Coordinates of C-alpha atoms and ligand atoms in Angstrom, one line a residue:
M1 CA -33.6 8.1 -14.4
R2 CA -35.5 7.5 -17.7
P3 CA -33.2 6.2 -20.3
R4 CA -32.9 8.5 -23.3
F5 CA -32.3 6.8 -26.6
L6 CA -29.4 7.8 -28.6
Q7 CA -28.2 7.5 -32.1
P8 CA -24.7 6.2 -31.8
G9 CA -22.2 8.5 -33.2
V10 CA -24.6 11.4 -33.5
C11 CA -26.3 12.7 -30.3
A12 CA -23.7 11.9 -27.7
V13 CA -20.8 12.8 -29.9
A14 CA -19.6 16.3 -30.4
T15 CA -16.3 17.7 -31.2
L16 CA -14.7 20.0 -28.7
L17 CA -15.9 23.0 -30.6
G18 CA -19.5 21.8 -31.0
R19 CA -20.0 20.2 -27.6
A20 CA -23.2 22.1 -26.7
A21 CA -25.1 20.5 -29.6
G22 CA -24.9 16.9 -28.2
A23 CA -27.4 15.2 -25.9
C24 CA -25.8 13.2 -23.1
L25 CA -25.6 9.5 -22.7
D26 CA -27.8 8.2 -19.9
G27 CA -27.1 4.5 -19.9
G28 CA -25.6 1.7 -21.9
S29 CA -22.4 -0.3 -21.3
Q30 CA -18.8 -0.3 -22.5
D31 CA -20.1 -1.3 -25.9
T32 CA -22.2 1.8 -26.2
I33 CA -19.2 4.1 -25.4
N34 CA -16.7 2.0 -27.4
Q35 CA -18.9 2.3 -30.5
L36 CA -19.1 6.1 -30.1
L37 CA -15.4 6.3 -29.8
Q38 CA -14.7 4.1 -32.7
Q39 CA -17.2 5.7 -35.0
G40 CA -16.4 9.3 -33.9
G41 CA -12.7 9.2 -34.4
P42 CA -10.3 11.9 -33.2
N43 CA -11.6 14.5 -30.7
T44 CA -14.8 12.6 -30.0
V45 CA -16.4 13.7 -26.7
V46 CA -18.6 11.1 -25.0
S47 CA -20.7 13.2 -22.7
L48 CA -22.4 11.2 -19.9
C49 CA -25.6 12.5 -18.3
P50 CA -25.3 13.8 -14.7
G51 CA -26.3 11.0 -12.3
A52 CA -26.0 8.3 -15.0
T53 CA -24.5 4.9 -14.2
I54 CA -22.8 2.9 -16.8
P55 CA -22.2 -0.8 -15.8
I56 CA -19.3 -2.4 -17.6
T57 CA -18.0 -5.9 -18.0
D58 CA -15.0 -5.0 -20.2
S59 CA -12.8 -1.9 -20.8
I60 CA -13.7 1.3 -22.5
V61 CA -10.8 2.1 -24.9
F62 CA -9.8 5.4 -26.4
T63 CA -9.2 4.8 -30.1
A64 CA -7.9 8.2 -31.4
P65 CA -6.2 11.4 -30.2
G66 CA -8.1 14.0 -28.4
Q67 CA -11.0 11.9 -27.3
E68 CA -12.8 12.7 -24.1
I69 CA -15.1 11.0 -21.6
S70 CA -16.8 13.4 -19.2
T71 CA -20.1 14.3 -17.5
E72 CA -22.2 16.9 -19.1
G73 CA -21.7 20.3 -17.5
Y74 CA -18.5 19.1 -15.8
P75 CA -20.0 18.9 -12.3
T76 CA -17.6 18.2 -9.4
D77 CA -20.1 16.7 -6.9
D78 CA -21.7 13.3 -6.7
T79 CA -23.8 13.9 -9.8
R80 CA -20.7 13.0 -11.8
A81 CA -21.6 10.0 -13.9
T82 CA -20.4 6.6 -12.6
I83 CA -18.7 3.9 -14.7
I84 CA -18.7 0.7 -12.6
I85 CA -17.2 -2.8 -13.2
Q86 CA -19.8 -5.5 -12.7
P87 CA -19.4 -8.5 -10.4
G88 CA -18.8 -11.7 -12.5
S89 CA -16.7 -10.0 -15.1
N90 CA -12.9 -10.4 -15.4
A91 CA -12.3 -6.7 -16.2
T92 CA -9.8 -4.8 -14.0
V93 CA -9.4 -1.8 -16.4
A94 CA -12.4 0.5 -16.7
I95 CA -10.8 2.9 -19.1
R96 CA -7.7 2.3 -21.3
G97 CA -6.1 5.3 -22.9
N98 CA -2.6 4.1 -23.8
W99 CA -0.8 5.6 -26.8
Q100 CA -3.4 8.2 -27.6
D101 CA -2.3 11.8 -27.4
R102 CA -4.4 14.4 -25.5
V103 CA -7.2 12.0 -24.4
R104 CA -9.1 13.2 -21.4
V105 CA -11.1 11.7 -18.5
L106 CA -12.9 14.5 -16.8
N107 CA -15.5 14.8 -14.1
V108 CA -16.6 11.2 -13.9
Q109 CA -16.6 8.5 -11.2
I110 CA -14.7 5.3 -12.0
D111 CA -15.5 2.5 -9.6
G112 CA -13.6 -0.8 -9.8
N113 CA -16.2 -2.2 -7.3
R114 CA -13.6 -4.4 -5.5
P115 CA -15.9 -5.1 -2.5
N116 CA -18.5 -6.8 -4.8
A117 CA -16.5 -7.8 -7.9
G118 CA -13.5 -9.0 -5.8
P119 CA -9.8 -8.4 -6.1
L120 CA -8.2 -9.6 -9.4
G121 CA -4.7 -9.4 -10.8
G122 CA -4.4 -7.3 -14.0
D123 CA -3.8 -3.8 -15.2
A124 CA -4.8 -0.7 -13.2
L125 CA -8.4 0.6 -13.0
L126 CA -7.5 3.7 -15.1
E127 CA -4.7 2.7 -17.5
M128 CA -3.2 5.6 -19.3
G129 CA 0.2 6.8 -20.7
G130 CA 2.5 5.1 -23.2
G131 CA 4.3 7.1 -25.9
T132 CA 2.0 10.1 -25.7
T133 CA 1.7 13.8 -24.8
G134 CA -1.0 15.8 -23.2
Q135 CA -3.2 13.3 -21.5
T136 CA -5.5 14.6 -18.8
V137 CA -7.4 13.0 -15.9
S138 CA -9.0 15.8 -13.9
H139 CA -11.9 16.1 -11.3
A140 CA -12.5 12.4 -11.5
V141 CA -13.2 10.0 -8.7
V142 CA -11.1 6.8 -9.0
K143 CA -11.7 4.1 -6.4
N144 CA -12.0 0.4 -5.5
T145 CA -9.5 -0.9 -8.0
R146 CA -9.5 -4.7 -8.3
S147 CA -5.9 -4.8 -9.2
W148 CA -2.6 -3.2 -8.1
S149 CA -3.3 0.5 -8.8
C150 CA -6.2 3.0 -9.1
L151 CA -4.5 5.0 -11.9
H152 CA -1.4 4.1 -13.8
L153 CA 0.5 6.2 -16.3
I154 CA 2.8 3.7 -18.0
A155 CA 6.1 4.5 -19.7
S156 CA 6.6 3.9 -23.4
G157 CA 9.9 2.1 -23.5
Q158 CA 11.0 4.5 -26.2
D159 CA 13.7 7.2 -25.4
D160 CA 12.6 9.4 -28.3
N161 CA 8.9 9.1 -27.6
P162 CA 8.4 8.9 -23.8
C163 CA 5.2 9.3 -21.9
R164 CA 5.2 13.0 -21.3
N165 CA 3.3 16.1 -20.4
A166 CA 0.3 14.5 -18.7
T167 CA -2.0 16.4 -16.3
I168 CA -3.4 14.6 -13.2
T169 CA -5.3 17.2 -11.1
F170 CA -8.1 17.6 -8.7
N171 CA -9.0 13.9 -8.6
T172 CA -10.4 12.1 -5.6
V173 CA -8.7 8.8 -5.4
G174 CA -9.3 5.8 -3.1
P175 CA -9.8 3.5 -1.4
C176 CA -7.3 1.5 -3.3
G177 CA -6.7 -2.1 -2.1
T178 CA -6.6 -3.5 1.4
E179 CA -3.7 -4.5 3.6
G180 CA -2.6 -8.1 3.9
V181 CA -2.6 -11.1 1.5
D182 CA -5.1 -13.6 0.1
E183 CA -5.1 -17.3 0.8
T184 CA -2.5 -17.9 -1.9
G185 CA -0.2 -15.3 -0.3
R186 CA -0.8 -12.6 -3.0
G187 CA -0.7 -9.0 -1.7
L188 CA -4.1 -7.3 -1.7
W189 CA -2.7 -3.8 -1.4
A190 CA -2.8 -1.2 -4.2
D191 CA -1.4 2.2 -5.2
G192 CA -3.4 5.4 -5.5
L193 CA -1.5 7.1 -8.4
S194 CA 1.3 5.2 -10.1
I195 CA 3.2 7.7 -12.2
E196 CA 5.8 6.7 -14.8
C197 CA 5.6 9.7 -17.1
T198 CA 8.0 12.6 -17.7
A199 CA 7.2 16.3 -17.4
T200 CA 3.9 15.5 -15.8
T201 CA 1.8 17.6 -13.5
V202 CA 0.3 15.8 -10.5
T203 CA -1.3 18.5 -8.3
D204 CA -4.2 19.0 -6.0
N205 CA -5.3 15.4 -5.8
S206 CA -6.8 13.8 -2.7
V207 CA -5.7 10.2 -2.2
T208 CA -7.4 8.5 0.8
G209 CA -7.1 4.8 1.8
A210 CA -4.4 3.7 -0.6
T211 CA -2.6 0.7 0.9
D212 CA 0.6 0.4 -1.2
G213 CA 1.9 3.8 -2.2
G214 CA -0.4 6.9 -2.2
I215 CA 1.6 8.4 -5.1
V216 CA 4.3 6.3 -6.5
I217 CA 6.8 8.2 -8.6
F218 CA 8.5 5.7 -11.0
G219 CA 11.4 8.0 -12.0
S220 CA 9.4 10.4 -14.1
P221 CA 12.1 13.1 -14.6
G222 CA 10.8 16.6 -14.9
S223 CA 7.4 15.9 -13.2
T224 CA 5.9 17.9 -10.3
F225 CA 3.8 16.7 -7.4
L226 CA 2.3 19.7 -5.6
R227 CA -0.5 20.2 -3.0
N228 CA -1.7 16.7 -3.0
T229 CA -3.3 15.3 0.3
I230 CA -2.6 11.7 1.1
T231 CA -4.5 10.2 4.0
S232 CA -4.4 6.7 5.3
S233 CA -7.5 4.5 5.8
D234 CA -8.9 4.7 9.4
T235 CA -8.1 1.1 10.0
Q236 CA -5.5 -0.1 7.6
R237 CA -1.7 0.1 7.1
Q238 CA -0.4 2.0 4.1
F239 CA 3.1 1.3 3.0
G240 CA 4.1 4.7 1.6
A241 CA 2.6 8.1 1.0
I242 CA 4.9 9.3 -1.8
N243 CA 7.5 6.8 -3.0
M244 CA 10.7 7.7 -4.8
V245 CA 12.3 4.3 -4.5
D246 CA 11.9 2.6 -7.8
P247 CA 14.6 2.3 -10.5
N248 CA 12.4 3.2 -13.6
Y249 CA 14.0 5.6 -16.1
N250 CA 17.3 4.1 -14.7
G251 CA 16.5 5.8 -11.5
N252 CA 16.3 9.3 -13.1
Y253 CA 14.4 11.7 -10.8
S254 CA 16.1 14.8 -12.2
G255 CA 13.8 17.8 -12.1
V256 CA 11.3 16.1 -9.9
V257 CA 9.7 18.5 -7.4
V258 CA 7.6 17.2 -4.5
S259 CA 6.2 20.2 -2.5
D260 CA 3.4 21.3 -0.3
N261 CA 1.8 17.9 0.0
I262 CA 0.0 17.0 3.2
I263 CA 0.5 13.4 4.5
T264 CA -1.7 12.1 7.3
G265 CA -2.1 8.8 9.1
T266 CA -5.5 8.6 10.9
G267 CA -7.5 6.5 13.4
N268 CA -6.1 3.1 13.8
G269 CA -4.5 3.2 10.4
F270 CA -1.0 4.4 9.7
I271 CA 1.5 5.2 7.0
E272 CA 4.8 3.4 7.4
L273 CA 6.9 5.7 5.2
G274 CA 5.9 9.3 4.4
I275 CA 8.4 10.0 1.6
G276 CA 10.9 7.2 0.9
M277 CA 13.8 8.3 -1.3
G278 CA 16.5 6.1 -2.8
S279 CA 17.3 2.6 -3.8
Q280 CA 17.9 1.3 -0.3
V281 CA 14.7 2.4 1.4
W282 CA 11.9 0.1 0.2
S283 CA 11.7 -3.6 1.0
N284 CA 13.4 -4.5 -2.4
P285 CA 16.7 -2.7 -2.3
H286 CA 18.6 -2.5 -5.6
P287 CA 22.2 -1.7 -6.2
L288 CA 22.2 1.4 -8.4
N289 CA 21.4 4.8 -6.7
N290 CA 18.4 6.9 -7.9
F291 CA 19.5 10.3 -9.0
G292 CA 18.5 14.0 -9.1
P293 CA 18.7 16.9 -8.9
T294 CA 15.5 16.6 -7.0
T295 CA 13.6 18.9 -4.7
V296 CA 11.4 17.9 -1.7
T297 CA 10.1 21.0 0.2
N298 CA 7.4 22.2 2.5
N299 CA 5.5 19.0 2.8
I300 CA 3.5 18.5 6.0
F301 CA 3.3 15.2 7.9
R302 CA 0.6 14.6 10.5
G303 CA -0.7 11.9 12.8
N304 CA 0.3 8.2 12.4
V305 CA 3.4 8.2 10.2
G306 CA 6.2 5.7 11.2
F307 CA 9.1 7.5 9.4
S308 CA 8.3 10.8 7.6
I309 CA 11.3 11.0 5.2
V310 CA 14.1 8.4 4.8
I311 CA 16.9 8.9 2.4
N312 CA 19.4 6.2 1.4
G313 CA 20.6 5.3 -2.2
W314 CA 20.6 8.7 -3.9
E315 CA 23.2 10.8 -5.9
D316 CA 23.6 13.9 -8.1
G317 CA 21.6 16.3 -6.1
L318 CA 18.9 16.5 -3.4
S319 CA 17.4 19.4 -1.6
V320 CA 15.1 18.5 1.2
T321 CA 14.0 21.6 3.2
G322 CA 11.1 23.1 5.1
N323 CA 9.3 19.8 5.7
D324 CA 7.1 19.9 8.9
V325 CA 7.0 16.9 11.1
S326 CA 5.7 18.8 14.2
H327 CA 2.3 17.2 14.0
I328 CA 3.3 13.6 14.0
H329 CA 1.8 11.4 16.7
S330 CA 4.4 10.4 19.3
P331 CA 5.3 7.9 20.5
S332 CA 5.2 5.9 17.3
S333 CA 4.7 2.8 19.3
D334 CA 1.1 4.0 19.9
F335 CA 0.1 3.2 16.3
A336 CA 2.8 0.8 15.0
D337 CA 5.2 -2.0 16.0
A338 CA 8.8 -2.4 14.8
S339 CA 9.4 -6.0 15.9
S340 CA 10.1 -7.1 12.3
C341 CA 12.6 -4.3 11.6
G342 CA 16.4 -4.4 11.6
S343 CA 18.2 -3.0 14.6
Q344 CA 18.8 0.5 13.2
Q345 CA 15.2 0.9 12.1
Q346 CA 14.1 -0.3 15.6
A347 CA 16.4 2.2 17.3
A348 CA 15.1 5.1 15.1
F349 CA 11.5 4.0 15.7
A350 CA 12.0 3.8 19.5
A351 CA 13.4 7.3 19.4
N352 CA 10.6 8.6 17.2
R353 CA 13.0 9.7 14.5
Q354 CA 11.0 11.2 11.6
L355 CA 13.7 12.6 9.3
V356 CA 16.4 10.0 8.7
V357 CA 19.3 10.0 6.3
Y358 CA 22.3 7.8 5.7
N359 CA 24.7 10.5 4.6
P360 CA 27.1 8.4 2.5
G361 CA 24.0 7.2 0.7
A362 CA 22.6 10.6 -0.1
G363 CA 25.2 11.9 -2.6
T364 CA 26.2 15.5 -3.4
P365 CA 25.2 18.3 -3.7
L366 CA 23.0 17.7 -0.7
T367 CA 20.9 20.3 1.1
L368 CA 19.0 19.0 4.1
Q369 CA 17.0 20.8 6.8
P370 CA 18.8 20.8 10.1
D371 CA 16.5 18.4 12.0
F372 CA 17.6 15.3 10.0
Y373 CA 19.0 12.4 12.0
E374 CA 22.2 10.9 10.5
L375 CA 22.2 7.1 10.6
P376 CA 25.6 5.9 12.0
A377 CA 25.6 2.9 9.6
N378 CA 24.0 1.8 6.3
A379 CA 20.5 0.4 6.8
S380 CA 18.2 -0.9 4.0
N381 CA 14.5 -1.7 4.0
W382 CA 12.5 0.8 6.1
L383 CA 9.2 -1.0 5.2
C384 CA 9.0 -3.1 8.3
L385 CA 6.3 -1.8 10.6
G386 CA 3.2 -3.6 11.6
H387 CA 0.1 -2.8 13.7
P388 CA 0.8 -2.5 17.4
L389 CA 1.0 -5.9 19.1
P390 CA -0.7 -6.9 22.3
T391 CA 1.1 -7.7 25.6
Q392 CA -0.9 -10.9 26.0
Q393 CA -3.0 -13.3 23.9
S394 CA -5.6 -15.8 25.0
F395 CA -7.0 -19.0 23.5
A396 CA -10.1 -21.0 24.2
P397 CA -9.9 -24.8 24.2
G398 CA -9.5 -26.1 20.6
A399 CA -8.4 -22.7 19.3
L400 CA -4.6 -23.2 19.1
S401 CA -2.7 -25.6 17.0
V402 CA 0.7 -24.7 15.5
N403 CA 3.5 -27.0 14.2
A404 CA 7.2 -26.4 14.0
Q405 CA 7.0 -25.8 10.2
T406 CA 4.8 -22.8 10.8
S407 CA 6.8 -22.1 14.0
T408 CA 5.3 -18.8 15.2
V409 CA 2.8 -19.4 18.0
V410 CA 2.2 -15.8 19.1
L411 CA 3.7 -12.4 18.3
L412 CA 3.4 -10.0 21.3
Q413 CA 4.9 -6.6 22.0
N414 CA 8.6 -7.1 21.9
F415 CA 8.1 -10.8 22.3
R416 CA 7.7 -14.0 20.2
V417 CA 6.8 -17.6 21.1
Q418 CA 7.8 -20.3 18.7
V419 CA 7.8 -24.1 18.4
Q420 CA 11.1 -25.2 16.9
G421 CA 12.2 -28.1 14.8
D422 CA 13.7 -29.9 17.8
G423 CA 10.4 -29.8 19.6
N424 CA 11.4 -27.0 22.0
L425 CA 8.8 -24.3 22.7
V426 CA 10.6 -21.1 23.3
G427 CA 9.8 -17.5 24.4
Y428 CA 12.1 -14.8 23.0
D429 CA 12.3 -11.1 24.0
T430 CA 12.8 -9.3 20.6
A431 CA 13.3 -5.7 21.8
G432 CA 15.9 -3.8 19.9
G433 CA 16.1 -6.5 17.1
E434 CA 18.1 -8.9 19.4
W435 CA 16.4 -12.1 20.4
T436 CA 17.0 -13.2 24.0
V437 CA 15.5 -16.5 25.3
K438 CA 13.2 -15.7 28.3
W439 CA 11.9 -19.2 28.8
A440 CA 11.8 -22.6 27.1
S441 CA 10.0 -25.9 27.5
S442 CA 13.5 -27.6 27.2
R443 CA 11.8 -30.9 26.2
Y444 CA 13.1 -32.1 22.9
S445 CA 12.1 -34.5 20.2
S446 CA 14.0 -36.1 17.3
N447 CA 10.6 -37.0 15.7
C448 CA 9.5 -33.6 14.3
G449 CA 10.0 -34.7 10.7
S450 CA 12.4 -33.0 8.3
D451 CA 10.2 -30.0 7.9
G452 CA 9.1 -29.8 11.5
S453 CA 5.5 -30.4 10.7
K454 CA 5.2 -33.5 13.0
C455 CA 5.9 -31.5 16.2
E456 CA 2.8 -29.5 17.2
V457 CA 1.7 -27.5 20.2
D458 CA -2.0 -27.9 20.7
F459 CA -4.5 -26.5 23.2
G460 CA -7.0 -29.3 22.8
G461 CA -10.8 -29.1 23.1
D462 CA -10.4 -30.8 26.5
G463 CA -8.4 -27.9 27.9
N464 CA -5.1 -29.7 27.9
L465 CA -1.9 -28.0 26.5
V466 CA 0.1 -30.7 24.7
L467 CA 3.3 -30.9 22.6
Y468 CA 3.0 -33.8 20.2
D469 CA 5.6 -35.3 17.9
A470 CA 5.2 -38.0 15.3
Q471 CA 4.9 -40.7 18.0
G472 CA 2.4 -38.9 20.4
P473 CA 2.5 -36.5 23.4
V474 CA 5.9 -35.3 24.5
W475 CA 4.6 -33.3 27.4
D476 CA 1.3 -31.8 28.6
S477 CA -0.1 -29.4 31.2
G478 CA -2.2 -32.1 32.9
T479 CA -5.3 -29.8 32.7
S480 CA -7.6 -32.1 30.6
G481 CA -11.2 -31.4 31.6
R482 CA -10.3 -28.4 33.7
G483 CA -8.4 -25.9 31.5
K484 CA -10.6 -23.2 30.1
T485 CA -8.1 -20.5 28.9
L486 CA -4.5 -20.6 27.7
V487 CA -2.7 -17.2 28.0
F488 CA 0.7 -16.1 26.6
Y489 CA 2.2 -13.0 28.2
N490 CA 5.3 -11.0 27.2
A491 CA 6.3 -11.0 30.9
A492 CA 6.3 -13.6 33.7
P493 CA 4.5 -15.9 34.3
W494 CA 4.7 -16.2 30.4
V495 CA 2.3 -19.1 29.7
V496 CA -0.7 -20.0 31.9
V497 CA -3.6 -22.4 31.7
M498 CA -6.5 -21.1 33.7
G499 CA -9.6 -22.8 35.0
E500 CA -13.2 -21.8 35.1
E501 CA -12.8 -19.1 37.6
G502 CA -9.6 -17.7 36.0
Q503 CA -7.5 -19.4 38.6
T504 CA -4.0 -20.6 37.6
L505 CA -3.9 -24.4 37.0
W506 CA -0.5 -24.5 35.4
T507 CA 2.3 -22.3 34.2
I508 CA 5.3 -23.0 31.9
A509 CA 7.5 -23.0 35.1
D510 CA 5.7 -26.2 36.1
L511 CA 7.6 -28.1 33.4
S512 CA 11.0 -27.6 35.0
Ligands
NAG601 C1 -13.1 -15.2 -16.0 O1 -11.9 -15.9 -16.1 C2 -12.1 -17.3 -15.7 C3 -10.7 -17.9 -15.6 O2 -10.0 -17.7 -16.8 C4 -13.0 -18.0 -16.7 O3 -13.2 -19.3 -16.4 C5 -14.3 -17.2 -16.7 O4 -15.2 -17.8 -17.8 C6 -14.1 -15.7 -17.0 N1 -15.4 -15.0 -16.8 C7 -15.9 -14.2 -17.7 C8 -17.2 -13.5 -17.4 O5 -15.3 -13.9 -18.7
NAG602 C1 1.1 19.4 -23.2 O1 -0.3 19.0 -23.2 C2 -1.2 20.1 -23.4 C3 -2.6 19.5 -23.3 O2 -2.8 19.0 -22.0 C4 -1.0 20.7 -24.7 O3 -1.8 21.8 -24.9 C5 0.5 21.2 -24.8 O4 0.7 21.6 -26.1 C6 1.4 20.1 -24.5 N1 2.8 20.6 -24.5 C7 3.8 20.0 -25.1 C8 5.1 20.6 -24.9 O5 3.7 18.9 -25.7
NAG603 C1 17.3 12.3 -16.9 O1 16.1 12.8 -17.5 C2 16.2 14.1 -18.1 C3 14.9 14.6 -18.5 O2 14.3 13.6 -19.3 C4 17.3 14.1 -19.2 O3 17.4 15.4 -19.7 C5 18.6 13.6 -18.7 O4 19.5 13.5 -19.7 C6 18.4 12.3 -18.0 N1 19.7 11.9 -17.3 C7 20.3 10.8 -17.6 C8 21.6 10.6 -16.9 O5 19.9 10.0 -18.3
NAG604 C1 24.5 0.3 1.6 O1 24.2 -1.0 1.5 C2 23.7 -1.4 0.3 C3 23.3 -2.9 0.3 O2 24.4 -3.6 0.8 C4 24.8 -1.2 -0.8 O3 24.3 -1.5 -2.1 C5 25.1 0.3 -0.8 O4 26.1 0.6 -1.7 C6 25.5 0.7 0.6 N1 25.7 2.2 0.6 C7 26.9 2.7 0.8 C8 26.9 4.2 0.7 O5 27.9 2.1 1.0

């Protein structure tokens, strides 16, 4: 598109009333837009041309109440202008609208460009809220955040001037983050919408491929969350669809309504927790209950969702009715694995329980639809599912080396093999959250080092399976030069070294 030149502060700027007079902005950078906002003052509208791309290396910042960034003509298709973070920059925030009343982001695409610019810690891609009223983000595309969230409405920290009365509607959000951690162990996941704002309307948004929470409700008393669709990635794990687990606003969820949302896990992806409610449900339980009165009605759950609604750690009013879990994929073990869960979570998972409550942890008054399963005992942390595990795992020569500090050799369906600090290599059945020894090398060493790092199980490049300690080999499979594949199974014969033709050369039973 041919760039149109523009007089900063004149052509692209129009007040709400005089919008038709302005030409649109067809290029530039954050500096172009920031100059327009600074010079234009309150109610400045920066109107981007349809199809325009604005590469940015730093944030665009609203500087006065009532300012707006939008695409001319307010299209809702892919002609919406794109604001995109450039590789090589350290920006995580594309637009910052904190502490400005009634600012608006309308009908634009905001791309954090994570696949090219890389993940980076920092504030959310669209960072709004603070002590304000009347902010709006509508008909925007918000995707590929580099940081922890695609869109964040932050609280103000001021009781007499809370974040309030924001409108987040008809946005297309995601993907946001990826599952797993980076090489330093930092989580790569991200939220879709992170809402910490009172009396706010979050409706008709579509959030696809968020990997932390699809919509995270941080307290936010008086806010409504209606008709949103939350869909997992086709391949990745998503922690939660709608989270009501955090203690912001001292756990105040009074007046919050979560209704008519559609939550779907698809493909080989899945959502661990559809709607988690209460202080005991997430992986970071905290002692004080969240509180209502709160309403969760007529939400629909479909496909790969591990647990649709779990309630524990609530008080002062909860009504959960009319939610439909009839389209959940069953059995849950087709799409997820509960090996890392506690025993009650494993039991509920094995029985495909979708609506789960710990009644003493749900408070009064309590109205629940009849199909809830009542937990017999208190259970915290329902964020414990992983992808399905295989029943066997194979290694080529040179491909396996694990020491007793790392410990886990393989994780299989209901089974774990680990090398321990006394040199023992052990296979455990883990079904039901109870570990039962199924086999062990029963060869020990007192030379593993204080952290276990000196004892190592190794399928060498020569095809020999060896357990080493600080002084050398403790035992081996005697298959040097012949072993071509090492296989661990979750059933007998448990551990096998195979030769060229797939024939068994050695099994763990040969050690005894
Ligand atoms: C990004 O941050 C790193 C680390 O602080 C710094 O070395 C680098 O110069 C920054 N790059 C840009 C483009 O600001
Ligand atoms: C809420 O925000 C809208 C703008 O989105 C504004 O028109 C309205 O006056 C605000 N209401 C209150 C109670 O602040
Ligand atoms: C919870 O929030 C509502 C709405 O802001 C407020 O009216 C109420 O007093 C709060 N409850 C408590 C116990 O703080
Ligand atoms: C459930 O256990 C948690 C963590 O120990 C505790 O804080 C909570 O009070 C318990 N709930 C009930 C209803 O006893």
